[in-house]
Short mmCIF file of C-alpha atoms and ligand atoms in Angstrom, two decimals:
data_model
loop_
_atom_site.label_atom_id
_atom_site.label_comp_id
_atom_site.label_asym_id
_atom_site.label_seq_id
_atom_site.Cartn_x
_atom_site.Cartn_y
_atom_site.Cartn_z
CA UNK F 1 -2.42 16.49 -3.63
CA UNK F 2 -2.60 15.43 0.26
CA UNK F 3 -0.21 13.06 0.44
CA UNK F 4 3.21 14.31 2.60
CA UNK F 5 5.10 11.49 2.44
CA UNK F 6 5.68 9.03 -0.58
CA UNK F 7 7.82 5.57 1.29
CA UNK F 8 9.08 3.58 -1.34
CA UNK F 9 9.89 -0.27 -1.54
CA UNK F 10 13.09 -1.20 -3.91
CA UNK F 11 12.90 -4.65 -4.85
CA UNK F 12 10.20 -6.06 -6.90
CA UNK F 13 8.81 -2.13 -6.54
CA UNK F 14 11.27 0.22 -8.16
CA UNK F 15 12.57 -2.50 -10.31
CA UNK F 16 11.49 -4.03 -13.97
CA UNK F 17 9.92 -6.93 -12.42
CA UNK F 18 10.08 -9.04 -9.05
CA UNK F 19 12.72 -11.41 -10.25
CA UNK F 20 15.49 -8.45 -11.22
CA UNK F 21 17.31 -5.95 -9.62
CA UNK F 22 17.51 -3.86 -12.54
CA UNK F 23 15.68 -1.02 -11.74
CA UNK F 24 12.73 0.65 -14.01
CA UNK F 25 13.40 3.77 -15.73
CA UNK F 26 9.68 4.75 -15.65
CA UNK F 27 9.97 4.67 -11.75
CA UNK F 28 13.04 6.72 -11.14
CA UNK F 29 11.41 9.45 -13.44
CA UNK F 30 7.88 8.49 -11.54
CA UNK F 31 10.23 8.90 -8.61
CA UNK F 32 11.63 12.71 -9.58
CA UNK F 33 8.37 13.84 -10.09
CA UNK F 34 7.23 12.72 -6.78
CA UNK F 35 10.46 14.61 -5.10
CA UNK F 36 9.61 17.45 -7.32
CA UNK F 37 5.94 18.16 -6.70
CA UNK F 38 7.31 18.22 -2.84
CA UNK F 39 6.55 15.06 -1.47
CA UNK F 40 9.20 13.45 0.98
CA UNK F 41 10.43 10.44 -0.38
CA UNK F 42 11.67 7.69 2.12
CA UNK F 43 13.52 4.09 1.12
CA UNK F 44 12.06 1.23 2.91
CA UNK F 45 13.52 -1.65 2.10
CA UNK F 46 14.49 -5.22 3.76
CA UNK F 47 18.02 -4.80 2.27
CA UNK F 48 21.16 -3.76 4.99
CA UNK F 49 21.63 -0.49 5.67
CA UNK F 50 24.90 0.47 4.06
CA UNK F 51 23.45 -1.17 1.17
CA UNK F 52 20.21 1.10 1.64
CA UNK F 53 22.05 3.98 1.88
CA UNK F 54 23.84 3.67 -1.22
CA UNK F 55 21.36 3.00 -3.37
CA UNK F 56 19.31 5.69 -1.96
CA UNK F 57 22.15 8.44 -2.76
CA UNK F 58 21.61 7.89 -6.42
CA UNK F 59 17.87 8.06 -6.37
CA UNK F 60 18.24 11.10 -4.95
CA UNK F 61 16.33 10.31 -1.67
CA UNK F 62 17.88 11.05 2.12
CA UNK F 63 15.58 9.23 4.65
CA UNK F 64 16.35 5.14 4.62
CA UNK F 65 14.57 2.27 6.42
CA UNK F 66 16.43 -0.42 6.39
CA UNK F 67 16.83 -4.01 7.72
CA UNK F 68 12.76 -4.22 7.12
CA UNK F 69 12.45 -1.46 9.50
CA UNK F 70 15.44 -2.32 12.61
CA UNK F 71 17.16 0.40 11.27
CA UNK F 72 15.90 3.56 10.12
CA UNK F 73 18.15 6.70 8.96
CA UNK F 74 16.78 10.29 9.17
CA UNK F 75 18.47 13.62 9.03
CA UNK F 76 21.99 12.11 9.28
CA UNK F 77 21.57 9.78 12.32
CA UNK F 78 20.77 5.86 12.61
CA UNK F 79 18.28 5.15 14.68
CA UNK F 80 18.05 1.26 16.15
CA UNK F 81 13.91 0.07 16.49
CA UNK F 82 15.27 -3.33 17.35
CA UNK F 83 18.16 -4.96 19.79
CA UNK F 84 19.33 -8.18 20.60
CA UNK F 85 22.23 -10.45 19.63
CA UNK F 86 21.23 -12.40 16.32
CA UNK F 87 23.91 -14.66 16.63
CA UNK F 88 22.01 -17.92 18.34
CA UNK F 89 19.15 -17.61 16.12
CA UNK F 90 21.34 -17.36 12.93
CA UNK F 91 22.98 -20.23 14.22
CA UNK F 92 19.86 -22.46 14.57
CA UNK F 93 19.08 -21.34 11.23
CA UNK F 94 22.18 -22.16 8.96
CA UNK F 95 21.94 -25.75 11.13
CA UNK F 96 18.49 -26.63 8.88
CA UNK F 97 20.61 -26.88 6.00
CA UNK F 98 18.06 -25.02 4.08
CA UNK F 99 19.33 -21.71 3.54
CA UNK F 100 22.86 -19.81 2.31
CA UNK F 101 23.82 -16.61 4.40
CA UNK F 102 23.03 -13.24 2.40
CA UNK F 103 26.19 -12.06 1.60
CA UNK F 104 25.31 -8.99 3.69
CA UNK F 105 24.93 -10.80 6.36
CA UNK F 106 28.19 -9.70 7.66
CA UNK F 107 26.88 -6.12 7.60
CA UNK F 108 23.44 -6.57 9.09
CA UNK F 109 22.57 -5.58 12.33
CA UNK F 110 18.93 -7.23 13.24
CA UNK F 111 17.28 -8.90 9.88
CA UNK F 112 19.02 -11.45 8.76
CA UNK F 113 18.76 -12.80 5.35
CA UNK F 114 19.27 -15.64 3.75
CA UNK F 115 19.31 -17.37 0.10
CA UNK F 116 16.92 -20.32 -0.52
CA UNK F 117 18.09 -23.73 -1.17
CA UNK F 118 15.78 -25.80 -1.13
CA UNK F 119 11.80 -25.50 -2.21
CA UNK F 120 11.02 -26.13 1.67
CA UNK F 121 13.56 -23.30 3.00
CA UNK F 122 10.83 -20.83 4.54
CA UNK F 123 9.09 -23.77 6.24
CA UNK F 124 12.43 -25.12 7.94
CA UNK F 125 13.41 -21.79 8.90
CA UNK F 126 10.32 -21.00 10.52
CA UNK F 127 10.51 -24.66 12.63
CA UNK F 128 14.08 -23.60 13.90
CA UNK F 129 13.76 -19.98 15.00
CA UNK F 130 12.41 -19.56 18.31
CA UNK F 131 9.48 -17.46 19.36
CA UNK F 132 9.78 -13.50 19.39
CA UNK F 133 11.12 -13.61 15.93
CA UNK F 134 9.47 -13.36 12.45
CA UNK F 135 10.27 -14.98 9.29
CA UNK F 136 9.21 -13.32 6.11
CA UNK F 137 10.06 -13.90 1.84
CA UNK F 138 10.46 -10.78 0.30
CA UNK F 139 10.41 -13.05 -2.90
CA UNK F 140 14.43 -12.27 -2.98
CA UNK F 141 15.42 -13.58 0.24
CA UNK F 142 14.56 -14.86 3.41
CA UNK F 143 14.43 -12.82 6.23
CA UNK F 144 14.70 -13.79 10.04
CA UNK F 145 14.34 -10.46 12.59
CA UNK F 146 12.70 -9.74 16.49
CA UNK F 147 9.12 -9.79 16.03
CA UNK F 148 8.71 -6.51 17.15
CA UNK F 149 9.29 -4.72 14.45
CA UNK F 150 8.41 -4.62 10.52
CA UNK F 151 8.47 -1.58 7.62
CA UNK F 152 5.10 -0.14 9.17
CA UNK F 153 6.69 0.40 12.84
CA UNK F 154 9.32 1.91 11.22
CA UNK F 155 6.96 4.40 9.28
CA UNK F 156 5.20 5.03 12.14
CA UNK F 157 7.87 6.09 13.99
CA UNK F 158 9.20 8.22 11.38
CA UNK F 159 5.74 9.88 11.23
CA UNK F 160 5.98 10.62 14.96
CA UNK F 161 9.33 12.35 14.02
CA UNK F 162 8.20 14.46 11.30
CA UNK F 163 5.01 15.48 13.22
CA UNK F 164 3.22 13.96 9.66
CA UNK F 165 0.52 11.87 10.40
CA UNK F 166 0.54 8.72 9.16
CA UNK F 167 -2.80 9.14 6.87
CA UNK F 168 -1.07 11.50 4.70
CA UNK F 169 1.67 8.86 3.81
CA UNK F 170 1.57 7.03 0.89
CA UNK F 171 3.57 3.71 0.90
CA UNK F 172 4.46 1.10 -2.06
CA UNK F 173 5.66 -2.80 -1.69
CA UNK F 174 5.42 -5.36 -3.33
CA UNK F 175 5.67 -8.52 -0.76
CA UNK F 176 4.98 -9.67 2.35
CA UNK F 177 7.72 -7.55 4.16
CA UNK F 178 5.70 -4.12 3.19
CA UNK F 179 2.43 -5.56 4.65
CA UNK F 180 3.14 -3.60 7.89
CA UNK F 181 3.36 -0.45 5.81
CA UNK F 182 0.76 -0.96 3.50
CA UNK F 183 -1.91 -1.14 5.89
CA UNK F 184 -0.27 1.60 8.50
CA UNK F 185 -0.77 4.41 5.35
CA UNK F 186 -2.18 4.98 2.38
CA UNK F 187 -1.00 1.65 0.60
CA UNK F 188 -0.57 1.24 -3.06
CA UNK F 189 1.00 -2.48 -4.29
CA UNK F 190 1.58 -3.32 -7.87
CA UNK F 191 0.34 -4.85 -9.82
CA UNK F 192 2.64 -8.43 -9.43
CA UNK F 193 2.52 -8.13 -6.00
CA UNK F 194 2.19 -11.18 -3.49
CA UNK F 195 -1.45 -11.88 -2.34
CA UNK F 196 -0.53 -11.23 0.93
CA UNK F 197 0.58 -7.33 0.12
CA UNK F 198 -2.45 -6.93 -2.32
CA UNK F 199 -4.68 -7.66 0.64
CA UNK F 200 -2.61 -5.32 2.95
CA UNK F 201 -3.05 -2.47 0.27
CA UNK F 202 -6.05 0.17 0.06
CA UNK F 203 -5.49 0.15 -3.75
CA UNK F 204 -3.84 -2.49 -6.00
CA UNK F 205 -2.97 -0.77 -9.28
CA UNK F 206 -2.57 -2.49 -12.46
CA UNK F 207 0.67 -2.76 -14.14
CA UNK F 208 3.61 -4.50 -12.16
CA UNK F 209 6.71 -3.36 -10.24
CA UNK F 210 8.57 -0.52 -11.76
CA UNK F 211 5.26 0.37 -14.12
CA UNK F 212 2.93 0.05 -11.22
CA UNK F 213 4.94 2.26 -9.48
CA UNK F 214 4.61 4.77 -11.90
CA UNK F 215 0.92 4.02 -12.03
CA UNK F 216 0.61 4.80 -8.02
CA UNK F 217 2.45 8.16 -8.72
CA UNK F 218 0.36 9.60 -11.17
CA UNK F 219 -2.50 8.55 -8.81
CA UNK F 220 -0.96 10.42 -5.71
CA UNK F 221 -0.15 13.54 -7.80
CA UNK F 222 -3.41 13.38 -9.04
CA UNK F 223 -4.93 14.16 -5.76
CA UNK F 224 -6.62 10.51 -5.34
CA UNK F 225 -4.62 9.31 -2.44
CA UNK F 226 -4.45 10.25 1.68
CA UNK F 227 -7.78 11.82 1.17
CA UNK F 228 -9.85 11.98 4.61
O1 PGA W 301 16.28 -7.37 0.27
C1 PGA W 301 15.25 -8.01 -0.01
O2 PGA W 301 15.06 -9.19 0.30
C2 PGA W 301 14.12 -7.29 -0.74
O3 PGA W 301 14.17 -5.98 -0.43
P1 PGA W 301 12.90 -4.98 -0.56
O4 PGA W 301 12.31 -4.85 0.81
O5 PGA W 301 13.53 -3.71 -1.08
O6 PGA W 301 11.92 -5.61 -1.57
MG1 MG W 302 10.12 -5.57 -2.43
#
């Protein structure tokens, strides 16, 4: 096995299927194994960070990206990738009319996210926020953050901290908000992924979310992943 470092999307990844959040017994065992055979699991996910954090205590993993990589949590400490007052932007977006506020909105830092209400929600978002920010569908919200950043800055700046370089990482996502990450490392989507993250991925494996999850882990452990 070659691969160091296993970073793991939640939604749509470690779930049944991309429209749940009940997550996939298959991958939480996939997900032991992983931890087991010695790999360093990380959370990267486009949910908050206190949010992140919980979740990640009962998968048993320490190391959380959150906020689609603004905020990434390592040994203990938060670490900000991105700055900047969100307020004017989430202004100009609530004023299309098009979106709800995530609830954790009120807990979010630097990605802002935001429930669709109407068919044309990502399109009238993207009209109203101004340049230097991107606006992404993880296919469970809508996100809004600096430009700057995404899930594979994130990674590879955790790679710079873990002196791990980033072609023994193994990543899995399943939208558009892992595309970053998918491409920076050894990049596995399932099976229902969007095209988007299918074309971002080095392999595409066949069974969806939670299962082709699984499927990715067997391949990793199998020694058929990060190879030079
Ligand atoms: O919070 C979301 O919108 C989806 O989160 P994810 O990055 O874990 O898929
Ligand atoms: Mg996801």
């Amino acid at each position: 096995m070659m691969c160091r470092v296993l970073v793991v999307d939640l939604d749509g990844t470690l779930t049944l299927s991309r429209n749940t959040y009940e997550l996939s017994a298959e991958a939480l065992l996939a997900l032991r194994r992983a931890r087991d055979a010695g790999l360093r699991v990380v959370l990267a996910t486009a949910n908050g960070l206190d949010f992140a954090l919980a979740i990640a205590r009962y998968l048993g993993i320490r190391d959380v990206i959150a906020e689609n990589g603004c905020l990434v949590y390592l040994d203990g400490e938060t670490h900000e990738l991105c700055s900047g007052d969100m307020s004017r932007v989430d202004g100009a977006v609530l004023a299309t009319g098009a979106v709800a506020p995530s609830p954790q909105n009120k807990c979010r830092r630097f990605d802002l996210a935001y429930v669709p209400l109407a068919a044309d929600a990502l399109e009238r978002v993207r009209s109203a926020v101004p340049p230097g920010y991107v606006v992404e569908s993880s296919g469970y919200a809508i996100h809004v953050r600096p430009a700057v950043v995404d899930k594979g800055v994130a990674v590879a700046w955790l790679c710079e901290r873990l002196g791990v370089p980033c072609f023994q990482v193994a990543s899995v996502g399943d939208s558009d908000v892992d595309v970053g990450m998918l491409r920076r490392t050894w990049g596995f989507a399932v099976g229902n992924a969007t095209p988007a993250a299918k074309e971002a991925a080095r392999v595409v494996v066949e069974r969806p979310s939670g299962l082709g999850f699984r499927e990715a882990v067997d391949i990793i452990l199998s020694g058929g992943a990060c190879t030079p």
